[in-house]
């Protein structure tokens, strides 16, 4: 049985990118594997260090997890900061992580550009904290979206380095996982690259049908192709990418044919796209509303998750301390 682990930062509501890049796969993996899914609240401090919203954000992600179908009977669901062993392993891994490799990380360079006044050491060592998350349970598979590929590569490198340094095969080398397919990248609706919380281009799982319709309607289009079978500009390709994840294959084929014959009606395509997104999000939104008032249940899930996660993490840390040479008097 494989050990599966993944997490999502608690910096706001979850969007379709989080869902199709990660959360949907968490749910699909629960039955056949030993799964750990957590809420990355420590990682959120690199960009959102606000005590007023920290707990609320964690709670919202927990609710989204449960509403989307994560089952605490099948998976260990926990809050990252509840498992102190992660912080300890993060420190040890940092002792063997080098300035040069951390500085080259794409996500670090992007964030440093976006928040030039707060290029903190947490941002810089984001990959070692992520490696600690993964290695602390010695995970095999990590379901994530395309943007996390480099972090997984670094995790493997840190694992290998630890093993080489201490002369044993302790950590496994985990892989980014998407059922044998390419990792996904869900685009935004504004013609730019990926959908993201901070990009202002996201459709959230908790958006109302009206909000979804409005957002899809506003997506960038043009006056349509003038040549048969022409290549689509990025902003149109993005609409098709979304259609491919939420709609039936024959629906996608219908609009592909229309595009190829220069008969495409964007109004119809957007209406269909909004409808199919609503089909995915509506049941989740309904359960979000149900769960929101159920504090005792949320508390129970978080508490039991933390206990199980700590048990597994503590076993790893006991080994790691011994391997590294720590001894108590
Ligand atoms: P975060 O919160 O940025 O993203 C969470 C997950 O959602 C995926 N994702 C996307 N996938 C496809 N298209 C998009 N537009 C899109 N936007 C987000 C991300 O790929 C990710 O899988 N560093 C992680 C959190 C984390 C983690 C870990 C993950 C911390 N420790 C250990 C796995 C293992 C992150 O970026 O979260």
mmCIF file of N, CA and C in Angstrom, residues 12-100:
data_model
loop_
_atom_site.group_PDB
_atom_site.id
_atom_site.type_symbol
_atom_site.label_atom_id
_atom_site.label_comp_id
_atom_site.label_asym_id
_atom_site.label_seq_id
_atom_site.Cartn_x
_atom_site.Cartn_y
_atom_site.Cartn_z
ATOM 1 N N UNK A 12 -6.860 31.320 1.781
ATOM 2 C CA UNK A 12 -8.148 31.802 1.272
ATOM 3 C C UNK A 12 -8.985 30.631 0.827
ATOM 4 N N UNK A 13 -10.056 30.959 0.121
ATOM 5 C CA UNK A 13 -10.965 29.882 -0.316
ATOM 6 C C UNK A 13 -10.309 29.048 -1.414
ATOM 7 N N UNK A 14 -10.723 27.808 -1.537
ATOM 8 C CA UNK A 14 -10.159 26.957 -2.594
ATOM 9 C C UNK A 14 -10.875 27.220 -3.912
ATOM 10 N N UNK A 15 -10.101 27.154 -4.999
ATOM 11 C CA UNK A 15 -10.653 27.443 -6.321
ATOM 12 C C UNK A 15 -10.567 26.211 -7.232
ATOM 13 N N UNK A 16 -11.039 26.385 -8.456
ATOM 14 C CA UNK A 16 -11.059 25.244 -9.385
ATOM 15 C C UNK A 16 -9.666 24.692 -9.675
ATOM 16 N N UNK A 17 -8.656 25.548 -9.636
ATOM 17 C CA UNK A 17 -7.276 25.083 -9.826
ATOM 18 C C UNK A 17 -6.882 24.123 -8.717
ATOM 19 N N UNK A 18 -7.165 24.499 -7.468
ATOM 20 C CA UNK A 18 -6.871 23.611 -6.328
ATOM 21 C C UNK A 18 -7.652 22.312 -6.459
ATOM 22 N N UNK A 19 -8.883 22.440 -6.927
ATOM 23 C CA UNK A 19 -9.746 21.252 -7.000
ATOM 24 C C UNK A 19 -9.247 20.271 -8.060
ATOM 25 N N UNK A 20 -9.086 20.766 -9.284
ATOM 26 C CA UNK A 20 -8.704 19.840 -10.354
ATOM 27 C C UNK A 20 -7.216 19.491 -10.325
ATOM 28 N N UNK A 21 -6.402 20.396 -9.768
ATOM 29 C CA UNK A 21 -4.971 20.097 -9.665
ATOM 30 C C UNK A 21 -4.666 19.161 -8.505
ATOM 31 N N UNK A 22 -5.461 19.232 -7.439
ATOM 32 C CA UNK A 22 -5.089 18.504 -6.235
ATOM 33 C C UNK A 22 -6.268 17.795 -5.569
ATOM 34 N N UNK A 23 -7.181 18.553 -5.008
ATOM 35 C CA UNK A 23 -8.207 18.000 -4.114
ATOM 36 C C UNK A 23 -9.000 16.828 -4.714
ATOM 37 N N UNK A 24 -9.357 16.942 -5.989
ATOM 38 C CA UNK A 24 -10.132 15.850 -6.594
ATOM 39 C C UNK A 24 -9.337 14.537 -6.573
ATOM 40 N N UNK A 25 -8.030 14.681 -6.764
ATOM 41 C CA UNK A 25 -7.196 13.470 -6.737
ATOM 42 C C UNK A 25 -7.021 12.938 -5.317
ATOM 43 N N UNK A 26 -7.016 13.844 -4.323
ATOM 44 C CA UNK A 26 -6.937 13.362 -2.933
ATOM 45 C C UNK A 26 -8.105 12.380 -2.720
ATOM 46 N N UNK A 27 -9.267 12.839 -3.153
ATOM 47 C CA UNK A 27 -10.484 12.050 -2.897
ATOM 48 C C UNK A 27 -10.422 10.704 -3.624
ATOM 49 N N UNK A 28 -9.912 10.763 -4.853
ATOM 50 C CA UNK A 28 -9.815 9.524 -5.638
ATOM 51 C C UNK A 28 -8.798 8.529 -5.081
ATOM 52 N N UNK A 29 -7.881 9.009 -4.251
ATOM 53 C CA UNK A 29 -6.813 8.117 -3.775
ATOM 54 C C UNK A 29 -7.091 7.525 -2.399
ATOM 55 N N UNK A 30 -8.165 7.993 -1.767
ATOM 56 C CA UNK A 30 -8.390 7.631 -0.359
ATOM 57 C C UNK A 30 -8.619 6.151 -0.102
ATOM 58 N N UNK A 31 -9.239 5.459 -1.087
ATOM 59 C CA UNK A 31 -9.643 4.085 -0.820
ATOM 60 C C UNK A 31 -8.505 3.084 -0.863
ATOM 61 N N UNK A 32 -7.528 3.372 -1.721
ATOM 62 C CA UNK A 32 -6.517 2.349 -1.979
ATOM 63 C C UNK A 32 -5.172 2.592 -1.313
ATOM 64 N N UNK A 33 -5.049 3.704 -0.608
ATOM 65 C CA UNK A 33 -3.738 4.062 -0.066
ATOM 66 C C UNK A 33 -3.853 4.486 1.384
ATOM 67 N N UNK A 34 -2.686 4.627 1.986
ATOM 68 C CA UNK A 34 -2.664 5.224 3.320
ATOM 69 C C UNK A 34 -2.431 6.723 3.097
ATOM 70 N N UNK A 35 -3.458 7.522 3.402
ATOM 71 C CA UNK A 35 -3.421 8.935 2.979
ATOM 72 C C UNK A 35 -3.287 9.927 4.127
ATOM 73 N N UNK A 36 -2.453 10.927 3.895
ATOM 74 C CA UNK A 36 -2.309 12.063 4.815
ATOM 75 C C UNK A 36 -2.588 13.345 4.030
ATOM 76 N N UNK A 37 -3.622 14.082 4.438
ATOM 77 C CA UNK A 37 -3.912 15.351 3.779
ATOM 78 C C UNK A 37 -3.978 16.450 4.830
ATOM 79 N N UNK A 38 -3.227 17.504 4.592
ATOM 80 C CA UNK A 38 -3.141 18.528 5.647
ATOM 81 C C UNK A 38 -3.400 19.926 5.107
ATOM 82 N N UNK A 39 -3.550 20.833 6.052
ATOM 83 C CA UNK A 39 -3.782 22.242 5.727
ATOM 84 C C UNK A 39 -2.489 22.981 6.044
ATOM 85 N N UNK A 40 -1.886 23.558 5.024
ATOM 86 C CA UNK A 40 -0.542 24.121 5.181
ATOM 87 C C UNK A 40 -0.628 25.539 5.744
ATOM 88 N N UNK A 41 -0.853 25.619 7.061
ATOM 89 C CA UNK A 41 -0.965 26.952 7.661
ATOM 90 C C UNK A 41 0.408 27.576 7.930
ATOM 91 N N UNK A 42 1.436 26.738 8.149
ATOM 92 C CA UNK A 42 2.780 27.314 8.338
ATOM 93 C C UNK A 42 3.246 27.955 7.028
ATOM 94 N N UNK A 43 3.003 27.283 5.935
ATOM 95 C CA UNK A 43 3.375 27.863 4.642
ATOM 96 C C UNK A 43 2.637 29.176 4.383
ATOM 97 N N UNK A 44 1.438 29.301 4.928
ATOM 98 C CA UNK A 44 0.671 30.524 4.665
ATOM 99 C C UNK A 44 1.340 31.750 5.298
ATOM 100 N N UNK A 45 2.190 31.510 6.316
ATOM 101 C CA UNK A 45 2.850 32.640 6.980
ATOM 102 C C UNK A 45 3.854 33.351 6.069
ATOM 103 N N UNK A 46 4.283 32.665 5.010
ATOM 104 C CA UNK A 46 5.262 33.289 4.109
ATOM 105 C C UNK A 46 4.657 34.463 3.348
ATOM 106 N N UNK A 47 3.313 34.428 3.225
ATOM 107 C CA UNK A 47 2.648 35.511 2.470
ATOM 108 C C UNK A 47 1.516 36.171 3.257
ATOM 109 N N UNK A 48 0.900 35.460 4.196
ATOM 110 C CA UNK A 48 -0.288 35.975 4.889
ATOM 111 C C UNK A 48 -0.150 35.874 6.417
ATOM 112 N N UNK A 49 0.794 36.608 7.007
ATOM 113 C CA UNK A 49 0.977 36.472 8.461
ATOM 114 C C UNK A 49 -0.012 37.342 9.237
ATOM 115 N N UNK A 50 -1.293 36.978 9.196
ATOM 116 C CA UNK A 50 -2.307 37.822 9.826
ATOM 117 C C UNK A 50 -3.068 37.028 10.890
ATOM 118 N N UNK A 51 -2.781 37.307 12.164
ATOM 119 C CA UNK A 51 -3.409 36.512 13.237
ATOM 120 C C UNK A 51 -4.938 36.587 13.212
ATOM 121 N N UNK A 52 -5.471 37.669 12.683
ATOM 122 C CA UNK A 52 -6.934 37.795 12.685
ATOM 123 C C UNK A 52 -7.600 36.807 11.741
ATOM 124 N N UNK A 53 -6.941 36.486 10.640
ATOM 125 C CA UNK A 53 -7.598 35.592 9.678
ATOM 126 C C UNK A 53 -7.007 34.182 9.665
ATOM 127 N N UNK A 54 -5.919 33.954 10.409
ATOM 128 C CA UNK A 54 -5.233 32.662 10.300
ATOM 129 C C UNK A 54 -6.159 31.479 10.604
ATOM 130 N N UNK A 55 -6.809 31.534 11.737
ATOM 131 C CA UNK A 55 -7.639 30.385 12.113
ATOM 132 C C UNK A 55 -8.831 30.228 11.174
ATOM 133 N N UNK A 56 -9.425 31.342 10.810
ATOM 134 C CA UNK A 56 -10.581 31.304 9.907
ATOM 135 C C UNK A 56 -10.197 30.659 8.570
ATOM 136 N N UNK A 57 -9.023 30.994 8.078
ATOM 137 C CA UNK A 57 -8.558 30.417 6.811
ATOM 138 C C UNK A 57 -8.342 28.908 6.924
ATOM 139 N N UNK A 58 -7.774 28.485 8.050
ATOM 140 C CA UNK A 58 -7.549 27.048 8.266
ATOM 141 C C UNK A 58 -8.901 26.341 8.294
ATOM 142 N N UNK A 59 -9.822 26.928 9.014
ATOM 143 C CA UNK A 59 -11.151 26.326 9.144
ATOM 144 C C UNK A 59 -11.836 26.216 7.773
ATOM 145 N N UNK A 60 -11.700 27.264 6.981
ATOM 146 C CA UNK A 60 -12.336 27.218 5.661
ATOM 147 C C UNK A 60 -11.767 26.119 4.776
ATOM 148 N N UNK A 61 -10.461 25.910 4.848
ATOM 149 C CA UNK A 61 -9.883 24.837 4.019
ATOM 150 C C UNK A 61 -10.348 23.473 4.546
ATOM 151 N N UNK A 62 -10.397 23.341 5.869
ATOM 152 C CA UNK A 62 -10.868 22.065 6.439
ATOM 153 C C UNK A 62 -12.303 21.789 5.958
ATOM 154 N N UNK A 63 -13.121 22.821 5.983
ATOM 155 C CA UNK A 63 -14.510 22.649 5.533
ATOM 156 C C UNK A 63 -14.547 22.277 4.035
ATOM 157 N N UNK A 64 -13.747 22.971 3.242
ATOM 158 C CA UNK A 64 -13.704 22.650 1.804
ATOM 159 C C UNK A 64 -13.241 21.204 1.581
ATOM 160 N N UNK A 65 -12.240 20.765 2.337
ATOM 161 C CA UNK A 65 -11.760 19.382 2.216
ATOM 162 C C UNK A 65 -12.912 18.402 2.454
ATOM 163 N N UNK A 66 -13.587 18.610 3.579
ATOM 164 C CA UNK A 66 -14.642 17.659 3.964
ATOM 165 C C UNK A 66 -15.816 17.744 2.991
ATOM 166 N N UNK A 67 -16.139 18.972 2.601
ATOM 167 C CA UNK A 67 -17.283 19.177 1.696
ATOM 168 C C UNK A 67 -17.025 18.519 0.344
ATOM 169 N N UNK A 68 -15.763 18.553 -0.099
ATOM 170 C CA UNK A 68 -15.443 17.973 -1.410
ATOM 171 C C UNK A 68 -15.391 16.447 -1.351
ATOM 172 N N UNK A 69 -15.308 15.880 -0.135
ATOM 173 C CA UNK A 69 -15.363 14.413 -0.049
ATOM 174 C C UNK A 69 -14.191 13.754 0.646
ATOM 175 N N UNK A 70 -13.315 14.520 1.278
ATOM 176 C CA UNK A 70 -12.278 13.850 2.078
ATOM 177 C C UNK A 70 -12.959 13.262 3.308
ATOM 178 N N UNK A 71 -12.571 12.035 3.611
ATOM 179 C CA UNK A 71 -13.276 11.292 4.656
ATOM 180 C C UNK A 71 -12.311 10.971 5.805
ATOM 181 N N UNK A 72 -12.538 11.535 6.974
ATOM 182 C CA UNK A 72 -11.619 11.304 8.100
ATOM 183 C C UNK A 72 -11.577 9.855 8.561
ATOM 184 N N UNK A 73 -12.526 9.045 8.101
ATOM 185 C CA UNK A 73 -12.476 7.612 8.421
ATOM 186 C C UNK A 73 -11.450 6.901 7.527
ATOM 187 N N UNK A 74 -11.200 7.507 6.358
ATOM 188 C CA UNK A 74 -10.277 6.863 5.424
ATOM 189 C C UNK A 74 -8.901 7.521 5.430
ATOM 190 N N UNK A 75 -8.869 8.833 5.596
ATOM 191 C CA UNK A 75 -7.607 9.570 5.485
ATOM 192 C C UNK A 75 -7.291 10.289 6.778
ATOM 193 N N UNK A 76 -6.016 10.533 6.983
ATOM 194 C CA UNK A 76 -5.618 11.358 8.128
ATOM 195 C C UNK A 76 -5.649 12.812 7.657
ATOM 196 N N UNK A 77 -6.540 13.591 8.248
ATOM 197 C CA UNK A 77 -6.700 14.993 7.845
ATOM 198 C C UNK A 77 -6.238 15.850 9.021
ATOM 199 N N UNK A 78 -5.273 16.727 8.783
ATOM 200 C CA UNK A 78 -4.729 17.480 9.932
ATOM 201 C C UNK A 78 -4.230 18.859 9.534
ATOM 202 N N UNK A 79 -3.981 19.643 10.572
ATOM 203 C CA UNK A 79 -3.446 20.992 10.385
ATOM 204 C C UNK A 79 -1.930 20.919 10.580
ATOM 205 N N UNK A 80 -1.205 21.430 9.607
ATOM 206 C CA UNK A 80 0.272 21.322 9.612
ATOM 207 C C UNK A 80 0.892 21.772 10.943
ATOM 208 N N UNK A 81 0.447 22.907 11.484
ATOM 209 C CA UNK A 81 1.093 23.451 12.688
ATOM 210 C C UNK A 81 0.795 22.624 13.936
ATOM 211 N N UNK A 82 -0.156 21.688 13.850
ATOM 212 C CA UNK A 82 -0.418 20.802 14.990
ATOM 213 C C UNK A 82 0.644 19.717 15.111
ATOM 214 N N UNK A 83 1.411 19.529 14.044
ATOM 215 C CA UNK A 83 2.395 18.440 14.053
ATOM 216 C C UNK A 83 3.801 19.048 14.167
ATOM 217 N N UNK A 84 4.231 19.228 15.409
ATOM 218 C CA UNK A 84 5.487 19.967 15.668
ATOM 219 C C UNK A 84 6.705 19.250 15.075
ATOM 220 N N UNK A 85 6.571 17.940 14.880
ATOM 221 C CA UNK A 85 7.682 17.168 14.308
ATOM 222 C C UNK A 85 8.068 17.706 12.923
ATOM 223 N N UNK A 86 7.083 18.245 12.212
ATOM 224 C CA UNK A 86 7.353 18.813 10.881
ATOM 225 C C UNK A 86 8.345 19.969 11.014
ATOM 226 N N UNK A 87 8.137 20.761 12.060
ATOM 227 C CA UNK A 87 8.997 21.937 12.252
ATOM 228 C C UNK A 87 10.423 21.497 12.598
ATOM 229 N N UNK A 88 10.516 20.445 13.366
ATOM 230 C CA UNK A 88 11.842 19.929 13.736
ATOM 231 C C UNK A 88 12.577 19.383 12.502
ATOM 232 N N UNK A 89 11.848 18.607 11.703
ATOM 233 C CA UNK A 89 12.487 18.043 10.504
ATOM 234 C C UNK A 89 12.880 19.154 9.524
ATOM 235 N N UNK A 90 12.048 20.179 9.448
ATOM 236 C CA UNK A 90 12.338 21.353 8.604
ATOM 237 C C UNK A 90 13.689 21.948 9.000
ATOM 238 N N UNK A 91 13.918 22.068 10.296
ATOM 239 C CA UNK A 91 15.194 22.626 10.767
ATOM 240 C C UNK A 91 16.367 21.731 10.349
ATOM 241 N N UNK A 92 16.216 20.434 10.547
ATOM 242 C CA UNK A 92 17.311 19.523 10.182
ATOM 243 C C UNK A 92 17.590 19.586 8.676
ATOM 244 N N UNK A 93 16.509 19.596 7.887
ATOM 245 C CA UNK A 93 16.704 19.621 6.429
ATOM 246 C C UNK A 93 17.364 20.926 5.990
ATOM 247 N N UNK A 94 17.037 22.014 6.687
ATOM 248 C CA UNK A 94 17.653 23.302 6.342
ATOM 249 C C UNK A 94 19.167 23.294 6.517
ATOM 250 N N UNK A 95 19.659 22.449 7.403
ATOM 251 C CA UNK A 95 21.111 22.365 7.625
ATOM 252 C C UNK A 95 21.829 21.745 6.428
ATOM 253 N N UNK A 96 21.044 21.079 5.588
ATOM 254 C CA UNK A 96 21.643 20.445 4.410
ATOM 255 C C UNK A 96 21.040 20.978 3.108
ATOM 256 N N UNK A 97 20.469 22.174 3.185
ATOM 257 C CA UNK A 97 19.912 22.799 1.973
ATOM 258 C C UNK A 97 20.782 24.010 1.658
ATOM 259 N N UNK A 98 21.075 24.211 0.386
ATOM 260 C CA UNK A 98 22.068 25.231 0.046
ATOM 261 C C UNK A 98 21.445 26.472 -0.566
ATOM 262 N N UNK A 99 22.069 27.582 -0.238
ATOM 263 C CA UNK A 99 21.649 28.887 -0.723
ATOM 264 C C UNK A 99 21.367 28.873 -2.229
ATOM 265 N N UNK A 100 22.329 28.338 -2.981
ATOM 266 C CA UNK A 100 22.223 28.379 -4.443
ATOM 267 C C UNK A 100 20.983 27.680 -4.961
#
